[in-house]
CSV table of C-alpha atoms in Angstrom, one decimal:
chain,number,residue,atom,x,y,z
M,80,UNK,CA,76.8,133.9,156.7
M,81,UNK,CA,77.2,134.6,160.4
M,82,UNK,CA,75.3,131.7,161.5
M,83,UNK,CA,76.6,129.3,158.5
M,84,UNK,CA,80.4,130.4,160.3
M,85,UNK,CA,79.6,130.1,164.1
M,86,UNK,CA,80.4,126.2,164.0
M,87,UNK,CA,83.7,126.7,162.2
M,88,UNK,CA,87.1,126.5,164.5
M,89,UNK,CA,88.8,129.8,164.0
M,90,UNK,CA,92.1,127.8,163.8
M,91,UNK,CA,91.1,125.3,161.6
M,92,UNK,CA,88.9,127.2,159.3
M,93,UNK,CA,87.1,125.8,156.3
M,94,UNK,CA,89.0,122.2,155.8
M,95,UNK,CA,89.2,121.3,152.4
M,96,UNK,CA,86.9,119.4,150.4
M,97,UNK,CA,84.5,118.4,147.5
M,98,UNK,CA,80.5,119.4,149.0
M,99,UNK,CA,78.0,117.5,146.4
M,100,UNK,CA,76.1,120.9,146.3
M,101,UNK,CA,76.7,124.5,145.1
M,102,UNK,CA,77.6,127.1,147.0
M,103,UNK,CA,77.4,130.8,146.8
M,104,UNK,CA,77.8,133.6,148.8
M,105,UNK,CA,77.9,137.2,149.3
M,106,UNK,CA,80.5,139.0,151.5
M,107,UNK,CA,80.1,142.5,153.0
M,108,UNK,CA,82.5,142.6,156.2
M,109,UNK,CA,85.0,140.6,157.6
M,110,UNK,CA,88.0,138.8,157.0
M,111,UNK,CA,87.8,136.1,155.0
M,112,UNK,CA,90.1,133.9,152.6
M,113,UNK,CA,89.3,131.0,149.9
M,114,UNK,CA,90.9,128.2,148.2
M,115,UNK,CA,89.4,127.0,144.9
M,116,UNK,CA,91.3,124.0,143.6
M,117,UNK,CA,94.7,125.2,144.0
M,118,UNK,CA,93.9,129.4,143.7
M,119,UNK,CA,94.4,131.1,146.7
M,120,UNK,CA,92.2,134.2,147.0
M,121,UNK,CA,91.8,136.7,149.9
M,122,UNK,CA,88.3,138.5,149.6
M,123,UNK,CA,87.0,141.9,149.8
M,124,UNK,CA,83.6,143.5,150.9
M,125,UNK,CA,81.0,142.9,148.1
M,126,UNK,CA,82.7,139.8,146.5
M,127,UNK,CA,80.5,137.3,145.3
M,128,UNK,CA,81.8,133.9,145.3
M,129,UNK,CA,80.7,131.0,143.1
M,130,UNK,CA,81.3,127.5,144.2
M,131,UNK,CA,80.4,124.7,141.6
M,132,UNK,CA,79.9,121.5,143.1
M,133,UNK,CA,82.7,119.3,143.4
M,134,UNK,CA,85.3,121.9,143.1
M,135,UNK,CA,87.9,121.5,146.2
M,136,UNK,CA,86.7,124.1,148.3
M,137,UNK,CA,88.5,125.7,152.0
M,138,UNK,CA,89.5,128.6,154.0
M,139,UNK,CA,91.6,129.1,156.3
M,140,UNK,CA,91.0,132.6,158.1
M,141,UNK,CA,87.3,133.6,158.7
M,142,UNK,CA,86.6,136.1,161.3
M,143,UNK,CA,83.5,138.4,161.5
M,144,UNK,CA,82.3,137.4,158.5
M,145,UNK,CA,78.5,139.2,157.2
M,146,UNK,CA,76.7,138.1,154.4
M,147,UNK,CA,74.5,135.8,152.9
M,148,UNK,CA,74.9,132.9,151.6
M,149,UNK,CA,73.3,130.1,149.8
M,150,UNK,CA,73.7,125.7,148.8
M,151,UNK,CA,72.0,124.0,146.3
M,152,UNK,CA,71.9,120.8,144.1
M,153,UNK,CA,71.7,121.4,140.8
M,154,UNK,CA,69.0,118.6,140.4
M,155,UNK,CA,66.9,121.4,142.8
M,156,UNK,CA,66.6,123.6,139.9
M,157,UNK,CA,66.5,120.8,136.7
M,158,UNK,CA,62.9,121.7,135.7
M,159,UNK,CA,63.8,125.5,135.0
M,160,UNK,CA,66.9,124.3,133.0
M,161,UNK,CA,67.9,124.1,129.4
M,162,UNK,CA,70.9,122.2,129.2
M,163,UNK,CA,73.8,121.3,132.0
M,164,UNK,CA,74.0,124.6,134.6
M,165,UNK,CA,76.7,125.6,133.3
M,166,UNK,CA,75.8,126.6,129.9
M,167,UNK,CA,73.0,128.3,130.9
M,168,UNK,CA,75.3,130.0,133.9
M,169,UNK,CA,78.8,130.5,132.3
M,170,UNK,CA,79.8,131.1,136.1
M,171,UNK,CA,79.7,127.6,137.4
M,172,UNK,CA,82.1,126.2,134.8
M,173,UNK,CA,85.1,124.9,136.5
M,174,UNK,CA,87.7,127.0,134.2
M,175,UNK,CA,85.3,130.3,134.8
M,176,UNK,CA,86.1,133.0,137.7
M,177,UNK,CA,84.5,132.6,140.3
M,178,UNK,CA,84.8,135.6,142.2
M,179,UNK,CA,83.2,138.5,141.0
M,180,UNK,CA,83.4,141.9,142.6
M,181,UNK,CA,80.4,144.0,142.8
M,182,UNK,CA,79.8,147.4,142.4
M,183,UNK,CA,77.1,149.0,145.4
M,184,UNK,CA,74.3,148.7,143.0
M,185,UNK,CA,75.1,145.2,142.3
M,186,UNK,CA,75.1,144.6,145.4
M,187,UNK,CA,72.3,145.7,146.7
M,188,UNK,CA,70.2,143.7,143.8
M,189,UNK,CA,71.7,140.7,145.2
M,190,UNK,CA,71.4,141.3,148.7
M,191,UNK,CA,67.2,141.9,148.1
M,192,UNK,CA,67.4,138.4,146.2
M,193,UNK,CA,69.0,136.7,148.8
M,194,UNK,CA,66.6,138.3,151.0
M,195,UNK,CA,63.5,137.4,149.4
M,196,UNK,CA,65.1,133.6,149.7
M,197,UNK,CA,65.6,133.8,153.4
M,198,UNK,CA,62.2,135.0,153.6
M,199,UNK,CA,60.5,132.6,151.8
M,200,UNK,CA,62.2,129.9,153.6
M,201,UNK,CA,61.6,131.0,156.7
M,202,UNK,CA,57.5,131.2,155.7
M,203,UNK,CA,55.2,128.5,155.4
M,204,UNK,CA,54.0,129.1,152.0
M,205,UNK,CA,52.0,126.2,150.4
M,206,UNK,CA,53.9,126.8,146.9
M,207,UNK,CA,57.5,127.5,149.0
M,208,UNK,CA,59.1,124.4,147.1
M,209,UNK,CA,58.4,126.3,144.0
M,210,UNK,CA,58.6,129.6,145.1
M,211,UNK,CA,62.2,129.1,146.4
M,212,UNK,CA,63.3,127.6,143.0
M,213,UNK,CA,62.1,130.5,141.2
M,214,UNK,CA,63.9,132.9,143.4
M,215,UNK,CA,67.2,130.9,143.2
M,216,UNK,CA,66.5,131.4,139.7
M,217,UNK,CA,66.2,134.7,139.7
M,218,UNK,CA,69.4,135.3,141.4
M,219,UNK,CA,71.5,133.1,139.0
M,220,UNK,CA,70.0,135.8,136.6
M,221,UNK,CA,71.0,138.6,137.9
M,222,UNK,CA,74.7,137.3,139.2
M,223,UNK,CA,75.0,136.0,135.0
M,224,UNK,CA,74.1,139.7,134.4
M,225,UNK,CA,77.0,141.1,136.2
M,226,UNK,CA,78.6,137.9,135.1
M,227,UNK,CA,78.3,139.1,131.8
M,228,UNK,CA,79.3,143.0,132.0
M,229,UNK,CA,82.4,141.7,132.8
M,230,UNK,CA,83.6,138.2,131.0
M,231,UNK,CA,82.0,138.2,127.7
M,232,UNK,CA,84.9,137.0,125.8
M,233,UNK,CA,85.2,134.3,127.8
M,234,UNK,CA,81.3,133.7,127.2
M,235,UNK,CA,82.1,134.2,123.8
M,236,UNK,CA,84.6,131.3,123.8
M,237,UNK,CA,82.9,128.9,125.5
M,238,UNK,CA,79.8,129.2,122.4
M,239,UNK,CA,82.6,126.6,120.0
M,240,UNK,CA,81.8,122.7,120.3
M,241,UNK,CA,85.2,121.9,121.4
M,242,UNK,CA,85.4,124.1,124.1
M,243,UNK,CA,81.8,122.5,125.3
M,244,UNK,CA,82.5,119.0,124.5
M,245,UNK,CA,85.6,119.6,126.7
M,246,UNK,CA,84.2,121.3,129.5
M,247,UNK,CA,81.6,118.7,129.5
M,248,UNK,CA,84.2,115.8,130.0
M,249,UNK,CA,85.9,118.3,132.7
M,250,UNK,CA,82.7,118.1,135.0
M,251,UNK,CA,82.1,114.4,134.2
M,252,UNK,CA,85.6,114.0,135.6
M,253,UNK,CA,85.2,115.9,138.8
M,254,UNK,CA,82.1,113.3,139.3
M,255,UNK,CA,83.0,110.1,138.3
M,256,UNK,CA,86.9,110.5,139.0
M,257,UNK,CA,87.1,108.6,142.2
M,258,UNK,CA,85.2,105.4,140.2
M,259,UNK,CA,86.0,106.0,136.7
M,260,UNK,CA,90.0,106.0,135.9
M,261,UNK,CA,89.8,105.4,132.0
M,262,UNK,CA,89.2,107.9,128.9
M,263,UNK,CA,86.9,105.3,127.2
M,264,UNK,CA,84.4,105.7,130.4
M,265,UNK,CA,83.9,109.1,129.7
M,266,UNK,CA,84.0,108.5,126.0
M,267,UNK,CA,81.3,106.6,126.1
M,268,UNK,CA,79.0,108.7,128.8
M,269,UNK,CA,79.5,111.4,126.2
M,270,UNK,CA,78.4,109.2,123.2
M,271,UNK,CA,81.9,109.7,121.2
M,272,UNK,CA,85.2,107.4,120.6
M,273,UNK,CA,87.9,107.7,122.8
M,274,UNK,CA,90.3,108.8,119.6
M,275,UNK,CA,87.7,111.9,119.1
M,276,UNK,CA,87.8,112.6,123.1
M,277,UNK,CA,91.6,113.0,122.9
M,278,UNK,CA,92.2,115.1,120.0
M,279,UNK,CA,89.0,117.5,121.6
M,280,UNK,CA,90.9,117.8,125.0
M,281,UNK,CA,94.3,118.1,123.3
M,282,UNK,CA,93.6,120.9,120.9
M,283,UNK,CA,92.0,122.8,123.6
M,284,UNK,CA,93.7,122.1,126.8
M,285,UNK,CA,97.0,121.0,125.3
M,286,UNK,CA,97.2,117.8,127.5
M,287,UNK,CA,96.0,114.2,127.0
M,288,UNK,CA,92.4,113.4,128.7
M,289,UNK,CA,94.3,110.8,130.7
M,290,UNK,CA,96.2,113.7,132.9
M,291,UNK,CA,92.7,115.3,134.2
M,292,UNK,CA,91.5,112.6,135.3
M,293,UNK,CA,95.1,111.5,137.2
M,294,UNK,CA,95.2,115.2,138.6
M,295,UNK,CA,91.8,114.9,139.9
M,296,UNK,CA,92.7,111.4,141.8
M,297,UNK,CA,95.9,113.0,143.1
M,298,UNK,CA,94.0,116.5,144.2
M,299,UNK,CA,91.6,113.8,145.9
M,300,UNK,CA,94.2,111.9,147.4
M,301,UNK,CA,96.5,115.1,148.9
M,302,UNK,CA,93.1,115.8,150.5
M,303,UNK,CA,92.4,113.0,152.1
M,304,UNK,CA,95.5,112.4,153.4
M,305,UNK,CA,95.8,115.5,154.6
M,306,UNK,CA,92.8,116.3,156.2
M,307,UNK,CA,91.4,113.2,157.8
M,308,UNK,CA,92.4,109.9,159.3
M,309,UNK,CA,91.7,107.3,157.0
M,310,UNK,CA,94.1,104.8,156.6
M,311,UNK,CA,96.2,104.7,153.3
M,312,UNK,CA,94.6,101.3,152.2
M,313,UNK,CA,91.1,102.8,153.1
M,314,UNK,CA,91.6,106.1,150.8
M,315,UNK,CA,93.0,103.5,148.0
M,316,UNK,CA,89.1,101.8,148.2
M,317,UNK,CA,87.4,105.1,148.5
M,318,UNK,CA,89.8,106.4,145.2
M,319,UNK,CA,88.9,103.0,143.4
M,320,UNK,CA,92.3,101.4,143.1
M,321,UNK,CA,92.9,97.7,143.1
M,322,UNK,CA,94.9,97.9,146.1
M,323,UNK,CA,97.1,99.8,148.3
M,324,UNK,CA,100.4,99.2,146.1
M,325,UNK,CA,98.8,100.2,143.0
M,326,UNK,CA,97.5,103.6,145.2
M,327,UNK,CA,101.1,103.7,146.6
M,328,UNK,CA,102.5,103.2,142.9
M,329,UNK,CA,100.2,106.1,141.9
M,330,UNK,CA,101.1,108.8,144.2
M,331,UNK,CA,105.2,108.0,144.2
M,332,UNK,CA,105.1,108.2,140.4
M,333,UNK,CA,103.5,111.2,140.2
M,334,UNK,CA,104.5,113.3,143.2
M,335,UNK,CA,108.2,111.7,144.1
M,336,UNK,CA,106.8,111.0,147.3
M,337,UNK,CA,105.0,108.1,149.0
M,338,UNK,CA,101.0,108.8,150.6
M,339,UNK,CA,102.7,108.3,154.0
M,340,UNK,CA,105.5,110.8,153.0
M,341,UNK,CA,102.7,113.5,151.7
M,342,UNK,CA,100.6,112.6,155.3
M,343,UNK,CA,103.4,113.4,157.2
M,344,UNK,CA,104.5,116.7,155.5
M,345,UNK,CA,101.2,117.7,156.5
């Protein structure tokens, strides 16, 4: 974690974004803060955090921060998978927790794993590929252990084919959102009419699929125009609109305030 930190601006911190990777990591001293989505969290000494790809990820105080950490793309561990990730590891679901505090033994379990992945890495192993893929493995198992001792309800509630067919459509959202604005895009991807889509997310999120996907763009677009300097016309290309206006149109109606009004109050 030291080394992953000495590159970060102290008064800038983490800025906030979407990474295409996952991300997890293990704190043991320091200060340190994080913002999933819109949670703010401040972190304590044995915390494991859980990043899912795609989730909007910062912080803005880090200082003498130890630990370990690790990234991944999910497509790095595909052939030891049954299914998406996150039925397999309940933890990378985007309505899951994703900080889990550890007790000392815990801990020290996962520290050794993450260990035997720095070492592995470091080595030059002819079967290190695969060898590296196991051990990632093998610590998804034993985080979804202490995973487990502590949120088996919400295990238990994710087992119904509502609650899956909806989390499904949440994590196609977070990766087609910026191209794919309408319900029958993700209807179709998940091989069911829009109709059935709508009732699914309604009876189990109590809001219309529609809203998801318009939160995501507008999470996107806060992001954007808060942390970098793209012009407003090129975030509209990058979010998929058909113009600036219809961007413009976007943000007024659902935040009061125009993209240049949101930049500025930055």
């Amino acid at each position: 974690m030291e080394e992953r930190h000495q590159h970060v601006d102290p008064k800038l911190g983490i800025p906030a974004l979407r990474r295409n990777f996952n991300l997890i990591y293990l704190l043991l001293d320091g200060l340190h803060d994080i913002r999933l989505d819109d949670q703010l969290r401040w972190l304590m000494p044995h915390d494991l955090v859980i990043v899912p790809a795609n989730v909007l990820y910062a912080s803005t105080n880090i200082k003498g921060c130890k630990g370990f950490c690790l990234e991944f793309k999910t497509e790095f561990l595909e052939s030891l998978l049954q299914g998406a990730l996150a039925e397999q590891f309940p933890f990378f679901d985007l309505d899951a927790e994703h900080v889990i505090s550890l007790n000392a033994n815990e801990s020290n379990l996962v520290q050794r794993s993450f260990e035997n992945i720095i070492e592995v890495y470091n080595g030059h192993s002819r079967e290190k590929t695969q060898l590296l893929r196991d051990y990632v493995h093998i610590l998804l198992l034993l985080i979804r252990d202490c995973y487990k001792a502590r949120y088996t309800v919400y295990i238990k509630e994710k087992a119904t084919r509502a609650v899956q067919l909806t989390s499904a459509y949440k994590h196609l959202v977070d990766e087609h959102f910026r191209d794919m604005h309408e319900v029958q895009q993700y209807a179709s991807l998940l091989n069911i009419t829009p109709k059935h889509l709508s009732d699914v997310v309604k009876s189990t999120t109590g809001k219309p699929p529609h809203e998801m996907i318009h939160n995501r763009l507008l999470q996107e677009a806060r992001t954007l125009l808060g942390n970098t300097e793209m012009s407003i016309a090129e975030i509209a290309y990058t979010l998929h609109f058909d113009d600036q206006s219809h961007f413009s149109h976007f943000v007024k109606r659902k935040t009061g305030h125009t993209p240049l009004e949101i930049r500025k109050s930055f």
